[in-house]
C-alpha positions as a LaTeX table, in Angstrom:
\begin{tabular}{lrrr}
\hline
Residue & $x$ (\AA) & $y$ (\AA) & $z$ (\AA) \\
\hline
Unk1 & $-24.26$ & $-34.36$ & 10.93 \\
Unk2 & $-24.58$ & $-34.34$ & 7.31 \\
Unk3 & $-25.03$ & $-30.83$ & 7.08 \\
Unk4 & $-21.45$ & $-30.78$ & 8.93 \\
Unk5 & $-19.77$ & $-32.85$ & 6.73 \\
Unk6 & $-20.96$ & $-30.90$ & 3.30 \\
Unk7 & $-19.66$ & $-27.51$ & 4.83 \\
Unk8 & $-16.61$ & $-29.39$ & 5.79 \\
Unk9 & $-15.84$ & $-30.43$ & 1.87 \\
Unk10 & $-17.12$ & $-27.00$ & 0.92 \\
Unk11 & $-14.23$ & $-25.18$ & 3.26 \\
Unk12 & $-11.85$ & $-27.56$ & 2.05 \\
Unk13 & $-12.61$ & $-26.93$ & $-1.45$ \\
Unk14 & $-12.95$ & $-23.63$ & $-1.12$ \\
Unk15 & $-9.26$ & $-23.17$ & 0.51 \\
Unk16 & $-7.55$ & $-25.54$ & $-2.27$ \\
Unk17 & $-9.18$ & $-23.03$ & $-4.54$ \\
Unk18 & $-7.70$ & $-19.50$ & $-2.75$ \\
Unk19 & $-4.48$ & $-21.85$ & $-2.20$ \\
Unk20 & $-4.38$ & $-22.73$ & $-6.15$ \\
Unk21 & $-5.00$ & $-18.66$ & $-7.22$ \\
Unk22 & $-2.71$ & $-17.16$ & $-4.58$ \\
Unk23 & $-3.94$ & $-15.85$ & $-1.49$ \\
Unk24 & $-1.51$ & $-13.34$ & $-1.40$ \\
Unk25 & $-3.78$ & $-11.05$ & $-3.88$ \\
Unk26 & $-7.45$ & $-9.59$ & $-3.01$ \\
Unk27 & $-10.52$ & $-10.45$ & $-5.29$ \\
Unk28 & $-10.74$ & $-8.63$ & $-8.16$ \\
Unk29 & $-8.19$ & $-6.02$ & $-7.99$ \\
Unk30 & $-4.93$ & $-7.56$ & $-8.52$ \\
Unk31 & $-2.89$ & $-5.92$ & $-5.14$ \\
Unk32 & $-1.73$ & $-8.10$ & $-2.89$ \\
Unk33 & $-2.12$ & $-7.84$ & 0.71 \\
Unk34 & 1.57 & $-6.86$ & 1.36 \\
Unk35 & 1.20 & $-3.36$ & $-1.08$ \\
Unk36 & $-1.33$ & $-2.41$ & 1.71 \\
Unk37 & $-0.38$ & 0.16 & 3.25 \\
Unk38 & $-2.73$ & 1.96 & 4.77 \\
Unk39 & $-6.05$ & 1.04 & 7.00 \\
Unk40 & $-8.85$ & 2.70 & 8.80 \\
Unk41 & $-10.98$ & 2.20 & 12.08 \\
Unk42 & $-13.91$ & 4.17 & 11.93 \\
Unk43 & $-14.81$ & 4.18 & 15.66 \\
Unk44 & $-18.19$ & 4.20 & 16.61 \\
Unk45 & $-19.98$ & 4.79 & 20.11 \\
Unk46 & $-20.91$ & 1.87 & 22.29 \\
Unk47 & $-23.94$ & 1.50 & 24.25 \\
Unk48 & $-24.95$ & 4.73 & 26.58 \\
Unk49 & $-21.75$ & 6.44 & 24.68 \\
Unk50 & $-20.80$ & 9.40 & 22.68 \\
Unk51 & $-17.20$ & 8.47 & 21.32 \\
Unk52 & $-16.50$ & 8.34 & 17.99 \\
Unk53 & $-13.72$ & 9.45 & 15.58 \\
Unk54 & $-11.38$ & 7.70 & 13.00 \\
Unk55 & $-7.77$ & 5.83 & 14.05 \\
Unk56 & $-5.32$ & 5.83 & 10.71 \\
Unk57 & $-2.69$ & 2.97 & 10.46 \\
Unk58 & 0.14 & 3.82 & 7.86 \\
Unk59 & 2.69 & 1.64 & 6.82 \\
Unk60 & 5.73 & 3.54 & 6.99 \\
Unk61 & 9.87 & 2.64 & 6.99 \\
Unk62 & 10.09 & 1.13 & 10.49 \\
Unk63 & 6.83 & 0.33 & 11.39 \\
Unk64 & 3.29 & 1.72 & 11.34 \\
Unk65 & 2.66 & 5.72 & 11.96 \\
Unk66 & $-1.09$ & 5.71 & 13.67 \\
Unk67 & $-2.95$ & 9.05 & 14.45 \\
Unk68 & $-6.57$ & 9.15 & 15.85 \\
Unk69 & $-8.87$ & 12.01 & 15.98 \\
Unk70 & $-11.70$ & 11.15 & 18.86 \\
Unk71 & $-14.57$ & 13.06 & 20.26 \\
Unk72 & $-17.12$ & 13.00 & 22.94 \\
Unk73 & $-14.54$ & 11.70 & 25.74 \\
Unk74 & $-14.77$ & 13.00 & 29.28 \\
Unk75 & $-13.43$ & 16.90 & 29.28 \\
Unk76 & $-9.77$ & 17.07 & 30.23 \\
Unk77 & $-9.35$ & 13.10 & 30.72 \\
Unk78 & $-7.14$ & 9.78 & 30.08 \\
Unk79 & $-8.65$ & 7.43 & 28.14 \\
Unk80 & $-6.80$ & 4.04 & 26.92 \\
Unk81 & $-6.60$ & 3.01 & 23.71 \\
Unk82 & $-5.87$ & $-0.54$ & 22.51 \\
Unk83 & $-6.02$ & $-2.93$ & 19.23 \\
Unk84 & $-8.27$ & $-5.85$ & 20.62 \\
Unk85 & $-8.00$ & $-9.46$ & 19.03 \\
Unk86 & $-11.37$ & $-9.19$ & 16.62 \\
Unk87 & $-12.76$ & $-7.26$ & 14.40 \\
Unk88 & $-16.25$ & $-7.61$ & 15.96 \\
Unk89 & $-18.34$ & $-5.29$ & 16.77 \\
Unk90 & $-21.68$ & $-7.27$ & 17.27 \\
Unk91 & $-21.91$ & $-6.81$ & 20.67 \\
Unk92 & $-23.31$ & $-2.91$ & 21.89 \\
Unk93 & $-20.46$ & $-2.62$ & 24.53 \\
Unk94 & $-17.74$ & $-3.87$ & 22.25 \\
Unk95 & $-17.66$ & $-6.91$ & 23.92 \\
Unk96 & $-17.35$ & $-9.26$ & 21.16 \\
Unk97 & $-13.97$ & $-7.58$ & 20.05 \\
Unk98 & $-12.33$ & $-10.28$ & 22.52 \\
Unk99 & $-9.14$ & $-8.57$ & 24.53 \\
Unk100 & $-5.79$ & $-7.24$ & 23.80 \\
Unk101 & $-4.71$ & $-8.04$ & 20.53 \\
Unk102 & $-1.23$ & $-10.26$ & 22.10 \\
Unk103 & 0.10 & $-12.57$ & 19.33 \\
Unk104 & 3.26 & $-13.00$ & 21.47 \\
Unk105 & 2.03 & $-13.97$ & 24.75 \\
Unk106 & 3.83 & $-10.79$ & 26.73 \\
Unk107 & 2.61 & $-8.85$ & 29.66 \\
Unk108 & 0.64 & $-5.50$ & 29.60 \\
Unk109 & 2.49 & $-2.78$ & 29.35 \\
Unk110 & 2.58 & 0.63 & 27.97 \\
Unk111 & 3.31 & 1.19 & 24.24 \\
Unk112 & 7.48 & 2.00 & 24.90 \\
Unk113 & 7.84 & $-1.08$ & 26.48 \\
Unk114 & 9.79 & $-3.74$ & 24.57 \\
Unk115 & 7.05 & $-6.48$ & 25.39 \\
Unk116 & 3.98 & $-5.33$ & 25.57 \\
Unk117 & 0.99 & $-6.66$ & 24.04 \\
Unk118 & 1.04 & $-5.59$ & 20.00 \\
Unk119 & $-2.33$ & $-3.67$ & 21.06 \\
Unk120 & $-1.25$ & $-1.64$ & 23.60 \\
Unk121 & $-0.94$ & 1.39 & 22.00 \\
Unk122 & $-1.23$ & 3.81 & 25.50 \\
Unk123 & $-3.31$ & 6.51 & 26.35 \\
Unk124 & $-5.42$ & 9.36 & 24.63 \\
Unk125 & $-5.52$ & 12.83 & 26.94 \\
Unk126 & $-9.46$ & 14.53 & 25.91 \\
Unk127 & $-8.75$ & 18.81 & 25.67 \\
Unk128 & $-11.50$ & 20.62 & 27.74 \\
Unk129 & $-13.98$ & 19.88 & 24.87 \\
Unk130 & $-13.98$ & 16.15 & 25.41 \\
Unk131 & $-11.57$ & 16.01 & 22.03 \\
Unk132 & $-8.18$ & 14.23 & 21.26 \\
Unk133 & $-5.61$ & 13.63 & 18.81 \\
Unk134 & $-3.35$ & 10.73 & 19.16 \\
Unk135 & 0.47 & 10.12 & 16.67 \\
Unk136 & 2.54 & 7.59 & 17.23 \\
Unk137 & 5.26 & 5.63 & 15.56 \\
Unk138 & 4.56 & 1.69 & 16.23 \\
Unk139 & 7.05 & $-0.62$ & 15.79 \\
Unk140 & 5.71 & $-3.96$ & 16.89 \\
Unk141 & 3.45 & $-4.59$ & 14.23 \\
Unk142 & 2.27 & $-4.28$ & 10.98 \\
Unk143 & $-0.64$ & $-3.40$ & 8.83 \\
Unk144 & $-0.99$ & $-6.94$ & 6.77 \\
Unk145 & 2.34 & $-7.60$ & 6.59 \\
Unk146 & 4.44 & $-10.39$ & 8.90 \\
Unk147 & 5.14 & $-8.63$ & 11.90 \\
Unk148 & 1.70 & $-8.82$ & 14.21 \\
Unk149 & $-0.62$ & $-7.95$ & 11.51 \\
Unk150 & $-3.74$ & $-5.93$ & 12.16 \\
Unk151 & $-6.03$ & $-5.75$ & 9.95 \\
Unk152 & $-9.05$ & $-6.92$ & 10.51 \\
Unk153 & $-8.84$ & $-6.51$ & 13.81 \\
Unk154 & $-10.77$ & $-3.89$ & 16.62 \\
Unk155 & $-9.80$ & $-0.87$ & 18.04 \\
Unk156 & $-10.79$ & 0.24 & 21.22 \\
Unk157 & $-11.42$ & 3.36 & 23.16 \\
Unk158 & $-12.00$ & 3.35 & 26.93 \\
Unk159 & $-13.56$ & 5.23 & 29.48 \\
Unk160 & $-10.95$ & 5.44 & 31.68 \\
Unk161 & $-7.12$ & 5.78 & 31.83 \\
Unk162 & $-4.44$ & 2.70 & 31.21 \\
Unk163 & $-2.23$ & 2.71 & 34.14 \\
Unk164 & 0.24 & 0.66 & 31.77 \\
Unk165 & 0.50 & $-2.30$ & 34.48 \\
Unk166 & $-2.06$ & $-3.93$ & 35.64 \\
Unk167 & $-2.60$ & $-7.05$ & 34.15 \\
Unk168 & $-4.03$ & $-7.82$ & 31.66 \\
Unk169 & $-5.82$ & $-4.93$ & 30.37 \\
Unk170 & $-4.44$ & $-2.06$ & 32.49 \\
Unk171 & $-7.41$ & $-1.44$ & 34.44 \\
Unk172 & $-9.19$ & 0.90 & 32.09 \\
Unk173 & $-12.52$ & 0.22 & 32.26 \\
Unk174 & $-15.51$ & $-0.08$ & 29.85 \\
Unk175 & $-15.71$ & 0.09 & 26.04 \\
Unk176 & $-16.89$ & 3.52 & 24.93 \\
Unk177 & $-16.27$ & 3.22 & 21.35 \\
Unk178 & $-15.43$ & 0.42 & 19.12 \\
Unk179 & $-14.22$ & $-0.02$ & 15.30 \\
Unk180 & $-12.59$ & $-2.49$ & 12.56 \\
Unk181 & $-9.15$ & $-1.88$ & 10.71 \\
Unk182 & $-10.18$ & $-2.14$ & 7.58 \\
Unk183 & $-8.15$ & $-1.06$ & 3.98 \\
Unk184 & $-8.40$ & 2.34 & 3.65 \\
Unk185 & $-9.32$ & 3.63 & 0.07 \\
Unk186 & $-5.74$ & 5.23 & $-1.54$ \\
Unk187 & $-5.50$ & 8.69 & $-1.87$ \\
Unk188 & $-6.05$ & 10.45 & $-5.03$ \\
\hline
\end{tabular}
């Protein structure tokens, strides 16, 4: 109990302190979270997988461009792609990365629909080497900014196909390849 109640003051004290020096900027370099503008998932296999690749967010007038280049998915096939809720990618079958990243509560849908989870970002179609490449405008969220935020958060690669309706996750099987948004370094 007492070791409860000294973390307690110490998260207290230490969010009067971020609070007091403005949130708004990151440690040590002076930006501020809104002059991000653009983040990177490295995506990494799962267990018993072969997926990986990279999934770009850019910050763009209108909303956020994403493109992903992903390899080692079945020859020739679907596979769904989604923003999940955490960044965590403890677990080996991507697991801990929660579901659908859904700040406004709205069905699963695909990623033209008007509500749709903010993480359902569609489908990725694998050329006859098991290879894709994925661009899309997005305009229901951001990168850090108001609008459904995600950085920080997972992205997720399935093994199979999103049929865009079934609820909630669109019936696309298991996790083949998980990563975090993170801040991408700037281009020189």
């Amino acid at each position: 109990m007492k070791d409860r109640s000294i973390l307690s003051v110490a998260v207290l004290c230490a969010l009067v302190f971020i609070g007091s020096t403005g949130c708004a900027h990151l440690h040590g370099h002076g930006e501020s979270w809104s002059s991000i503008n653009q983040a990177v998932a490295v995506m990494h296999p799962t267990l018993d997988s072969n997926t990986r690749g990279t999934v770009t967010f850019t910050q763009v007038s209108g909303g956020v461009y994403i493109s992903a280049n992903i390899e080692g998915l079945n020859p020739g096939a679907m596979h769904a792609i989604h923003i999940h809720q955490y960044g965590d990618a403890r677990d080996p079958k991507g697991k801990s990365a929660g579901g659908h990243y859904n700040p406004q509560n709205h069905p699963h849908a695909g990623p033209a629909a008007a509500m749709r989870h903010a993480g359902d970002l569609g489908n990725l179609e694998a050329d006859s080497t098991g290879r894709a490449h994925y661009e899309r405008l997005d305009t229901q969220i951001s990168i850090a900014g108001l609008k459904n935020p995600v950085i920080g958060r997972g992205v997720i690669i399935h093994a199979g196909a999103d049929d865009l309706t079934t609820q909630p996750t669109g019936a696309a099987g298991a996790r083949i390849a998980i990563g975090v948004i993170g801040v991408a370094k700037p281009a020189n």
